[in-house]
Short mmCIF file of C-alpha atoms and ligand atoms in Angstrom, two decimals:
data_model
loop_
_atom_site.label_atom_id
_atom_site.label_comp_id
_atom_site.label_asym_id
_atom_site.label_seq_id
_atom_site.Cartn_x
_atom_site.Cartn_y
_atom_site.Cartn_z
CA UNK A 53 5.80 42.19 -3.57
CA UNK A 54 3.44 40.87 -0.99
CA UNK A 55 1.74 37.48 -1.70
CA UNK A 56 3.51 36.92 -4.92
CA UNK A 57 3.77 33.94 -6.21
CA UNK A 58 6.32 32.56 -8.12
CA UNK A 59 5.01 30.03 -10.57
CA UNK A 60 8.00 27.44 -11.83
CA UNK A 61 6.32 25.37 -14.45
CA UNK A 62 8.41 21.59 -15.18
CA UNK A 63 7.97 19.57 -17.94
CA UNK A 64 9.66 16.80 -17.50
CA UNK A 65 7.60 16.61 -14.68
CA UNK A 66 4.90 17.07 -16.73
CA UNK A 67 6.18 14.10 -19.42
CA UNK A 68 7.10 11.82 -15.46
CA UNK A 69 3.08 12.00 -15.06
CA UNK A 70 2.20 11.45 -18.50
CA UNK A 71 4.28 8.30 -18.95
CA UNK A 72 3.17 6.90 -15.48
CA UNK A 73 -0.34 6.21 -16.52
CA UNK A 74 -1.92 9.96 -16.36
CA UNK A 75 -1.74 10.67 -19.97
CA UNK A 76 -5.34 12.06 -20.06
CA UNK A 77 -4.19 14.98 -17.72
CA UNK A 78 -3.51 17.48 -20.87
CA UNK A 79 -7.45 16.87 -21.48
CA UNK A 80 -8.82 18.84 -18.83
CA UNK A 81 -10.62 22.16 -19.12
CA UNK A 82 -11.10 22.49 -15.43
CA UNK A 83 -14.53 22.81 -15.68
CA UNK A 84 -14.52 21.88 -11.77
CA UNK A 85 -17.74 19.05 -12.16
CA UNK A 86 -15.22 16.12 -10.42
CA UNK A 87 -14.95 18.46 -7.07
CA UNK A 88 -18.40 18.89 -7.45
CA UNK A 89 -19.48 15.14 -7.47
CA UNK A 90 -16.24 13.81 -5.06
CA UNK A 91 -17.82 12.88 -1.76
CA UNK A 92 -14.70 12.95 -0.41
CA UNK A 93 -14.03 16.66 -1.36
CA UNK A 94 -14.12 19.05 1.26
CA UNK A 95 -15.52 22.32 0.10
CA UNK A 96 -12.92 24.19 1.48
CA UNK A 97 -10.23 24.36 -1.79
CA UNK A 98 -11.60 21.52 -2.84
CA UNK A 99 -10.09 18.17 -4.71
CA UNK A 100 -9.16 17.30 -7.59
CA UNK A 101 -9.56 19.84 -10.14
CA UNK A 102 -7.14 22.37 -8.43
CA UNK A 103 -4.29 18.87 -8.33
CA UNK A 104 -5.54 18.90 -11.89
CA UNK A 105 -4.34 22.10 -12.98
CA UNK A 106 -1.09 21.72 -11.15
CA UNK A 107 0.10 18.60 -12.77
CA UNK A 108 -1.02 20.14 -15.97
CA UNK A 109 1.14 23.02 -15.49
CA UNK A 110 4.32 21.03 -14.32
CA UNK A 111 3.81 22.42 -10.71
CA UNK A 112 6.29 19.56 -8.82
CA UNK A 113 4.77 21.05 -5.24
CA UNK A 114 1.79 19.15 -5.90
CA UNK A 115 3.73 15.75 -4.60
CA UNK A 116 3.22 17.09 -1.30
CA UNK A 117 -0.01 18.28 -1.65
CA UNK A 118 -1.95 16.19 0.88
CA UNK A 119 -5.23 16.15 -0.93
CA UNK A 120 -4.01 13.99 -2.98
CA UNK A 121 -4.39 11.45 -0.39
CA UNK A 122 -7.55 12.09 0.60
CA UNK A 123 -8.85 10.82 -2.76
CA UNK A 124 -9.46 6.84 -2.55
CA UNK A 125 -9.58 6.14 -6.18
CA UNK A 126 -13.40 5.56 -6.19
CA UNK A 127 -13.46 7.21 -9.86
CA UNK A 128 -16.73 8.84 -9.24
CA UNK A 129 -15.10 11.99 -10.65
CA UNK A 130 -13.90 10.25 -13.57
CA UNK A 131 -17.27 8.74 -14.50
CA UNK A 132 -18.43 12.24 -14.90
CA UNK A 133 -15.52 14.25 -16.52
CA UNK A 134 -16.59 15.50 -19.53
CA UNK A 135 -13.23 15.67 -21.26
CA UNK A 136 -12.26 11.80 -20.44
CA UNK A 137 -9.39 13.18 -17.99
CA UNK A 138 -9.68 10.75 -15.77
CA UNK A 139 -9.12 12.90 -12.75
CA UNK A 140 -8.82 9.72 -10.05
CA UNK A 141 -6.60 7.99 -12.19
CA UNK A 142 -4.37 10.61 -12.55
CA UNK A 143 -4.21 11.29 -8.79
CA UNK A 144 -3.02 7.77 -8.86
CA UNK A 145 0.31 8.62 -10.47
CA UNK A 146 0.50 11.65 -8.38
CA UNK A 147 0.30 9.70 -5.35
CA UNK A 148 2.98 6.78 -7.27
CA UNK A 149 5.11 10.08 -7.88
CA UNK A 150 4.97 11.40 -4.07
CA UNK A 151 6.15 7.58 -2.78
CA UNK A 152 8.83 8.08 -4.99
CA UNK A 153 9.50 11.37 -3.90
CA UNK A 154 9.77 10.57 -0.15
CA UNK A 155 11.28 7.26 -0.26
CA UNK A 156 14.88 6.42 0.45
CA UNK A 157 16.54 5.24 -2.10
CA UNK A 158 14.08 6.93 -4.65
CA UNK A 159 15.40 4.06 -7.34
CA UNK A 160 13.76 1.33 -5.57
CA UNK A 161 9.99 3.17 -5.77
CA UNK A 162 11.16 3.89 -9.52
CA UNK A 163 11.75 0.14 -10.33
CA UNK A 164 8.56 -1.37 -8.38
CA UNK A 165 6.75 1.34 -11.06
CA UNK A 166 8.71 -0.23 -13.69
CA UNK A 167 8.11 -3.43 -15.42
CA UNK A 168 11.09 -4.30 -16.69
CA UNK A 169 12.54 -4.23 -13.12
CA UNK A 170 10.33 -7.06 -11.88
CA UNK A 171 12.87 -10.27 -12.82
CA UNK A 172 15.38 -8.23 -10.04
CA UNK A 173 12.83 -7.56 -7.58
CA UNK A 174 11.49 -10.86 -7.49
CA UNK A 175 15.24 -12.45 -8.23
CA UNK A 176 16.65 -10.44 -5.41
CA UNK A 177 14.73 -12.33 -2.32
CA UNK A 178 14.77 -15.61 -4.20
CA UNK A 179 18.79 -14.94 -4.45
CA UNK A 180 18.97 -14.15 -0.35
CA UNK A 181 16.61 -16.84 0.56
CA UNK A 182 18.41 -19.73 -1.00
CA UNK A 183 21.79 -18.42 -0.02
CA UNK A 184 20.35 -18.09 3.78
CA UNK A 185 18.79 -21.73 3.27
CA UNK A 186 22.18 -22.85 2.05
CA UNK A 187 24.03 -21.75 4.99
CA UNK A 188 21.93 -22.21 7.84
CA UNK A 189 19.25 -24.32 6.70
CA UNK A 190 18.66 -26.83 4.01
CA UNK A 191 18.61 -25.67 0.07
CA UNK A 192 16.75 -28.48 -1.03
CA UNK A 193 13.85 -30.99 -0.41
CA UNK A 194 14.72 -32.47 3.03
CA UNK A 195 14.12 -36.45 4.00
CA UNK A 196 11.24 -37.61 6.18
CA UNK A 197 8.45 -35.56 8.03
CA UNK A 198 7.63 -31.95 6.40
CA UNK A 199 9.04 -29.31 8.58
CA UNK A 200 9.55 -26.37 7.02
CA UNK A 201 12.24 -25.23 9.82
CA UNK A 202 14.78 -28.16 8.26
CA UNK A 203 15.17 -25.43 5.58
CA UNK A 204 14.47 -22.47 6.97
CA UNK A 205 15.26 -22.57 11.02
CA UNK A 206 12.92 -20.25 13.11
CA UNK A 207 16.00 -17.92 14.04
CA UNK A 208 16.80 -17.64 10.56
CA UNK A 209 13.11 -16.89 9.24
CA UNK A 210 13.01 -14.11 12.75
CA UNK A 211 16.22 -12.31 11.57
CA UNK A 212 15.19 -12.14 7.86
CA UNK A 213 12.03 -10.79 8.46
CA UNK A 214 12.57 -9.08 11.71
CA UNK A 215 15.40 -7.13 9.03
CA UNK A 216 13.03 -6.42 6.01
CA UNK A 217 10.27 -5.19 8.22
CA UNK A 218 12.86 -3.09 10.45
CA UNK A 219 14.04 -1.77 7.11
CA UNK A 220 10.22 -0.93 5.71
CA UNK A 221 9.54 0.96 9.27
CA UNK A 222 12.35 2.83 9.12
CA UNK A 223 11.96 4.08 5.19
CA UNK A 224 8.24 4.83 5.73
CA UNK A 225 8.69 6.64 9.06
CA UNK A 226 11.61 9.25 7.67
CA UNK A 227 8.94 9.59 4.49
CA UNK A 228 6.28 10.35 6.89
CA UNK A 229 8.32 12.80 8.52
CA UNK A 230 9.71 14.72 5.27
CA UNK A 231 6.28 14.55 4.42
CA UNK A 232 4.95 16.26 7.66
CA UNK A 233 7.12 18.80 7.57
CA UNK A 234 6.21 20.08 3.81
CA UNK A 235 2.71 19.74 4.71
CA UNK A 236 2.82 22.14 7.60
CA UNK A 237 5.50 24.69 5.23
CA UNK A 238 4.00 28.00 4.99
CA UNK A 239 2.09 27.85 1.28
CA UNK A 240 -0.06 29.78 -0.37
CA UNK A 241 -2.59 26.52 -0.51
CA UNK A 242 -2.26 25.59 2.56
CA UNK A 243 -3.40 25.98 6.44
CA UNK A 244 -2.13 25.43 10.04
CA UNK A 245 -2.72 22.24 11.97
CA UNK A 246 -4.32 23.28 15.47
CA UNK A 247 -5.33 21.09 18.21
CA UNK A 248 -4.73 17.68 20.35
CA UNK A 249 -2.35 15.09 17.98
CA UNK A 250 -2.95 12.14 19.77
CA UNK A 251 -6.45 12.19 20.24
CA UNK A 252 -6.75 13.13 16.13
CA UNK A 253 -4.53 10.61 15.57
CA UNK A 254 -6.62 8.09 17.19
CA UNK A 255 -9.81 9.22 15.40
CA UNK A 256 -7.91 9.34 12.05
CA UNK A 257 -6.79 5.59 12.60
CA UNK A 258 -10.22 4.61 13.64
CA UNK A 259 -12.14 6.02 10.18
CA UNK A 260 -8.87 4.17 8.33
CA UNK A 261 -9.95 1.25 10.05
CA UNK A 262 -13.52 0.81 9.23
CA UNK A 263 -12.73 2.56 6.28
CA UNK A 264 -15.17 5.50 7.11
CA UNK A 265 -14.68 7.76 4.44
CA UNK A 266 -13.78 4.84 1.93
CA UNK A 267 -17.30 3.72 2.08
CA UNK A 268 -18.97 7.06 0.90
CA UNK A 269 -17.25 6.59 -2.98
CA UNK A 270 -19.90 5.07 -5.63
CA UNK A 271 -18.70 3.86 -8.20
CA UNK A 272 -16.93 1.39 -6.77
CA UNK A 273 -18.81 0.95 -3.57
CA UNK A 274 -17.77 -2.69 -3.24
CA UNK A 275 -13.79 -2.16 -3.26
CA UNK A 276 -14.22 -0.96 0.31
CA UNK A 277 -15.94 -3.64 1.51
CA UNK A 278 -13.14 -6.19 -0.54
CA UNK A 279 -10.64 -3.39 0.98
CA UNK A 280 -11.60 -4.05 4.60
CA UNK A 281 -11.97 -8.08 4.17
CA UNK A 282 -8.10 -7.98 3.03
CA UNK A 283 -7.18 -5.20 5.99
CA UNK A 284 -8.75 -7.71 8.68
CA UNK A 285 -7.38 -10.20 6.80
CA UNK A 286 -3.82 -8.88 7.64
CA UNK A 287 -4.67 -7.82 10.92
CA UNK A 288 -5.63 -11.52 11.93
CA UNK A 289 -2.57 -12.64 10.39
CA UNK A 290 -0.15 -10.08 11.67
CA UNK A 291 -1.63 -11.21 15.31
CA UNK A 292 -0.68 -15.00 14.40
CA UNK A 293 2.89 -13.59 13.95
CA UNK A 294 3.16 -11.06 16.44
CA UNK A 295 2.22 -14.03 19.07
CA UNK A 296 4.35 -16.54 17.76
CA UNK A 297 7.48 -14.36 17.84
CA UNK A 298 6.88 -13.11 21.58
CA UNK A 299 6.08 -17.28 22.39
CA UNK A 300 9.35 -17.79 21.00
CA UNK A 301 11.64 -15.14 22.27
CA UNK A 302 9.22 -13.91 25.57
CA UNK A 303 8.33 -17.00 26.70
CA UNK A 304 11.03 -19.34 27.87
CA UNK A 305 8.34 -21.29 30.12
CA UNK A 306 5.69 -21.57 28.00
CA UNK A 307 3.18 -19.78 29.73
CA UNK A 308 1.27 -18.75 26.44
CA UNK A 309 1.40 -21.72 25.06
CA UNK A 310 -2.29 -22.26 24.79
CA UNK A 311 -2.69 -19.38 24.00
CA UNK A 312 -0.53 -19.43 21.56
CA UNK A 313 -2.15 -22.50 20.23
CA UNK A 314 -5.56 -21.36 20.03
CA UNK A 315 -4.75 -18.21 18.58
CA UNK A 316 -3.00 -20.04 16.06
CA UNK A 317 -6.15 -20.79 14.47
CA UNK A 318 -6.85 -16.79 13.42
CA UNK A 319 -4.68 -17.55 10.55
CA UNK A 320 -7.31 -20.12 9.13
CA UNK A 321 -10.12 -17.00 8.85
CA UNK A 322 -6.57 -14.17 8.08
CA UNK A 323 -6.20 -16.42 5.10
CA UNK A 324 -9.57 -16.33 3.50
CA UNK A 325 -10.20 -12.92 4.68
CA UNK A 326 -6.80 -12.13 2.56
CA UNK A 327 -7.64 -14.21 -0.21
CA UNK A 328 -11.10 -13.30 -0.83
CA UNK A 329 -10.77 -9.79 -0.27
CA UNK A 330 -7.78 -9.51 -2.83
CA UNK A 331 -9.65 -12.10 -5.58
CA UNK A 332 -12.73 -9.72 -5.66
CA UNK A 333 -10.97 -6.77 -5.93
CA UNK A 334 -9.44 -8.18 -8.96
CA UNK A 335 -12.86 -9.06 -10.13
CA UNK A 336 -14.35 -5.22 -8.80
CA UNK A 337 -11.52 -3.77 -11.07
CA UNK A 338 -12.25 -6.10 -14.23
CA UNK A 339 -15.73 -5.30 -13.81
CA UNK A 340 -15.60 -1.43 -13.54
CA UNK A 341 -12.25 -1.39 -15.40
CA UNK A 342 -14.60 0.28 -18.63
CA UNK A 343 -15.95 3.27 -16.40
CA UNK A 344 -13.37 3.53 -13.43
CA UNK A 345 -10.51 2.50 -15.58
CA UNK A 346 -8.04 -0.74 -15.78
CA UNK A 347 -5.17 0.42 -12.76
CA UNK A 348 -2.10 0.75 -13.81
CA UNK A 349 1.23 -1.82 -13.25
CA UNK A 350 2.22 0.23 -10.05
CA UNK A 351 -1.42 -0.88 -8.83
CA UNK A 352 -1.60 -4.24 -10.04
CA UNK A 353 1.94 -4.64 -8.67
CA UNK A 354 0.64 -5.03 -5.27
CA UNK A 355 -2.17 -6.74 -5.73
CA UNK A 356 -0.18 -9.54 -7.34
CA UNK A 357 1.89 -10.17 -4.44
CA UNK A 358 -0.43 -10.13 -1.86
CA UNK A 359 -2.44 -12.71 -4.11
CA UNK A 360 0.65 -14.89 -4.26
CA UNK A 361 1.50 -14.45 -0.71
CA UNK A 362 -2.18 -15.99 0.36
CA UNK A 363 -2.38 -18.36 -2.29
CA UNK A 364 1.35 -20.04 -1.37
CA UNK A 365 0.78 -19.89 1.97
CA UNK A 366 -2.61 -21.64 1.98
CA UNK A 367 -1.44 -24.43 -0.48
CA UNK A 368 2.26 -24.93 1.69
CA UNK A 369 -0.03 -25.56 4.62
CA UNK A 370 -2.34 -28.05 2.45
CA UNK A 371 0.99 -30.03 1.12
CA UNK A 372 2.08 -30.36 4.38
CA UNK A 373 -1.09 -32.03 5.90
CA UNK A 374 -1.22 -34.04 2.17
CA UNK A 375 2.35 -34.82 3.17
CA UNK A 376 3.69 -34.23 -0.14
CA UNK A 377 7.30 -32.87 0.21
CA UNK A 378 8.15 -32.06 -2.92
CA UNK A 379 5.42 -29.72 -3.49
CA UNK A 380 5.44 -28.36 0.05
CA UNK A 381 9.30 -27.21 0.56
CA UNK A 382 9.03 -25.25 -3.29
CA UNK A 383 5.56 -23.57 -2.69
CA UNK A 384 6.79 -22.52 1.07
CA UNK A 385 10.20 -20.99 -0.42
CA UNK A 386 7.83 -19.19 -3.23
CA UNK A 387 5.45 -18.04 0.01
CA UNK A 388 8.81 -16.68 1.82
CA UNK A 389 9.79 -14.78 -1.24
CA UNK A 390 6.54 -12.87 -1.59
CA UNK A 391 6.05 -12.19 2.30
CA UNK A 392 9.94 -10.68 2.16
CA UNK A 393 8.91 -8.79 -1.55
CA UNK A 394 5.34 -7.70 0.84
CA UNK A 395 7.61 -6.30 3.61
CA UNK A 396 10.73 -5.36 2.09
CA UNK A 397 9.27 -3.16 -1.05
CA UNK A 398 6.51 -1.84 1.10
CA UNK A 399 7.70 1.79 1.18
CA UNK A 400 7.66 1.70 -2.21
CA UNK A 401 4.44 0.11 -2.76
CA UNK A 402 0.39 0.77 -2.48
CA UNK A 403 1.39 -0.52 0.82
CA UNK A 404 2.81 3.05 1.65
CA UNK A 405 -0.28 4.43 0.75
CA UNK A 406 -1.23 3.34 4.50
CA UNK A 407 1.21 6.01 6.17
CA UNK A 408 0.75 9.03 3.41
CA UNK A 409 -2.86 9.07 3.71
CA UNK A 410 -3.00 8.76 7.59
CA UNK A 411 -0.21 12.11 7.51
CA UNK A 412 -2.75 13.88 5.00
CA UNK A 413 -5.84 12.77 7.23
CA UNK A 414 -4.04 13.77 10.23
CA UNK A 415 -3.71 17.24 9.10
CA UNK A 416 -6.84 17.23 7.30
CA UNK A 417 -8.60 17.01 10.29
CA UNK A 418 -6.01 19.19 12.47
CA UNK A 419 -6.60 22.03 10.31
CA UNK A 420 -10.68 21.93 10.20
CA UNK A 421 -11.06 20.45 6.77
CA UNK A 422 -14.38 18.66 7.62
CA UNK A 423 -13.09 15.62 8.19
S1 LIG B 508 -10.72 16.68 -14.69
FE1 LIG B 508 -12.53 16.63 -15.96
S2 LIG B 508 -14.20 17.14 -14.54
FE2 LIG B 508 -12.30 17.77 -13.55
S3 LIG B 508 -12.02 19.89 -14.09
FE3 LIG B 508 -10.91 18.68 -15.59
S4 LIG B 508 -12.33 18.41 -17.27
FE4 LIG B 508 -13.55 19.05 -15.52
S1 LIG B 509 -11.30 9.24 -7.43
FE1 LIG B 509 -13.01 9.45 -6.01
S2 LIG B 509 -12.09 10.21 -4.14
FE2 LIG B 509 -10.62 10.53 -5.77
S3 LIG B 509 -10.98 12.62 -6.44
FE3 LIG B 509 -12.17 11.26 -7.75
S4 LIG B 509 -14.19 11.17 -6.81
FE4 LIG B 509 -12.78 11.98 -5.29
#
């Protein structure tokens, strides 16, 4: 028959979202009051009461629903759920569920959800870091000045990273496309994408950027703000890099070199940026962790690494002024290991949230959703 639709309830899937964190989802009455007070909510089938019902019913096809990327977490709607559902947080696991869903191999997104995995995913670099410094470098703390390329040479640290970020693009960019491609399959929910994709892409990136639609949530106002301190943050630092690499392999005669050097210094302000950014959004999520609730593993996962990434990386560049080796060499290897765990795991992590939201804001925005 015409417009029939076949409804195939799962509940393991059900029990997947329960045990991830959303274990308030069986509490809603779908009473509809957290579309109502999401500011991020078109009113075209609006979010997240309708995401709500599907998870509640075991409905799997809500992993590639793309409104559940629209939603930034801002827990207005669970401040004001009556039945203590927590709505946001619950579109938290959804989105946790959808990473694992598109990524490649699924098992890695399954252990950075999973506790018990961290020893391996934090052995796992330290294990390829000190074989690659045994090799070709120096596993150990090396005599005389501190230069961090006696243990780790430059074309060493270029093809370990150049690898793990070569291997995040790659993962995020077949997810993006799998993801694409569901959006835009004919669905009952769901509508066309019409218009220019480039110039909508643009526009998308730009409101990601300042964090546009970010900065309308309430209840926890200030996360964007610590949100776009730690994005600038990266995107100072990520300059520092970018330039270094193309001095290095570009630029046999040197003719960025002060450039290069003066440049150099945007990873003095990328630091703090990073670090205070990421140490008030700690604090934002202690503060509000009563009304907006705690975040679960998955999110603290992140936030962990990034913390450890700016905090080694600051104090390996204050040994090394202090000149004290045998603090330096250990806190730089430690700083290596979380920048590879950053880049390596990032498919699998928050991180990914960065290419699943701009798909779902693409085509929010493509197919007239008021955005
Ligand atoms: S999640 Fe809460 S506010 Fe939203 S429909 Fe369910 S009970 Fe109502
Ligand atoms: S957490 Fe915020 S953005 Fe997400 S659905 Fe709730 S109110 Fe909307």
């Amino acid at each position: 028959m015409a417009g029939e639709i076949l409804i195939k309830p799962d509940l393991q899937f059900v029990k997947r979202v329960i045990a991830a964190g959303g274990d308030t989802v069986k509490k809603c009455y779908q009473c509809d009051t957290c579309s109502v007070v999401c500011n991020l909510s078109p009113d075209e089938k609006p979010f997240p009461r309708k995401e709500m019902l599907q998870a509640q019913w075991g409905l799997k096809e809500v992993l590639s629903d793309p409104d559940i990327w629209l939603c930034h977490q801002c827990s207005d709607c669970t401040v004001y759920c009556p039945r203590g559902a927590n709505p946001g947080e619950v579109l938290g696991v959804l989105r946790q569920m959808a990473i694992e869903k598109y990524a490649t191999p699924p098992v890695l997104a399954k252990a950075v959800g999973d506790p018990k995995f961290l020893p391996l995913l934090i052995a796992f670099p330290m294990i390829l870091l000190a074989l690659a410094a045994k090799m070709f470098g120096y596993l150990g703390i090396p005599e005389g000045e501190i230069v961090y390329g006696k243990m780790f040479p430059t074309l060493l640290i270029d093809f370990i990273f150049t690898g793990a970020a070569a291997f995040a693009v790659a993962v995020l960019a077949k997810g993006a496309l799998a993801f694409w491609q569901d959006i835009n399959a004919p669905h009952p929910w769901r509508v066309k994408v019409e218009g220019n994709l480039a110039g909508n892409l643009i526009a998308t990136l730009k409101d990601i950027l300042f964090h546009n639609r970010f900065r309308l949530c309430e209840t926890t106002y200030k996360r964007s703000t610590n949100h776009l301190f730690l994005v600038f943050g990266f995107i100072f630092l990520a300059m520092v890099t970018g330039l270094a690499f193309y001095h290095e392999w570009f630029d046999p005669h040197g003719q960025i070199t002060k450039v290069y050097v003066t440049m150099k210094l945007l990873a003095i302000p990328g630091t703090a940026a990073l670090l205070y950014g990421i140490w008030n959004l700690i604090k934002e999520r202690q503060a509000n962790a009563e009304k907006a609730g705690y975040g679960s593993y998955y999110d603290w996962f992140l936030i962990y690494v990034i913390l450890v990434v700016g905090a080694t990386g600051l104090l390996s560049w204050l040994f090394r002024l202090v000149g004290i080796g045998i603090l330096a060499y250990p806190t730089y290897f430690l700083h290596l290991t979380a920048i590879f765990m950053l880049f390596f795991y990032a498919p699998y992590t928050k991180l990914a949230h960065i290419v699943y939201r701009t798909v779902a804001m693409l085509h929010a925005r493509m197919s007239g959703r008021g955005f």
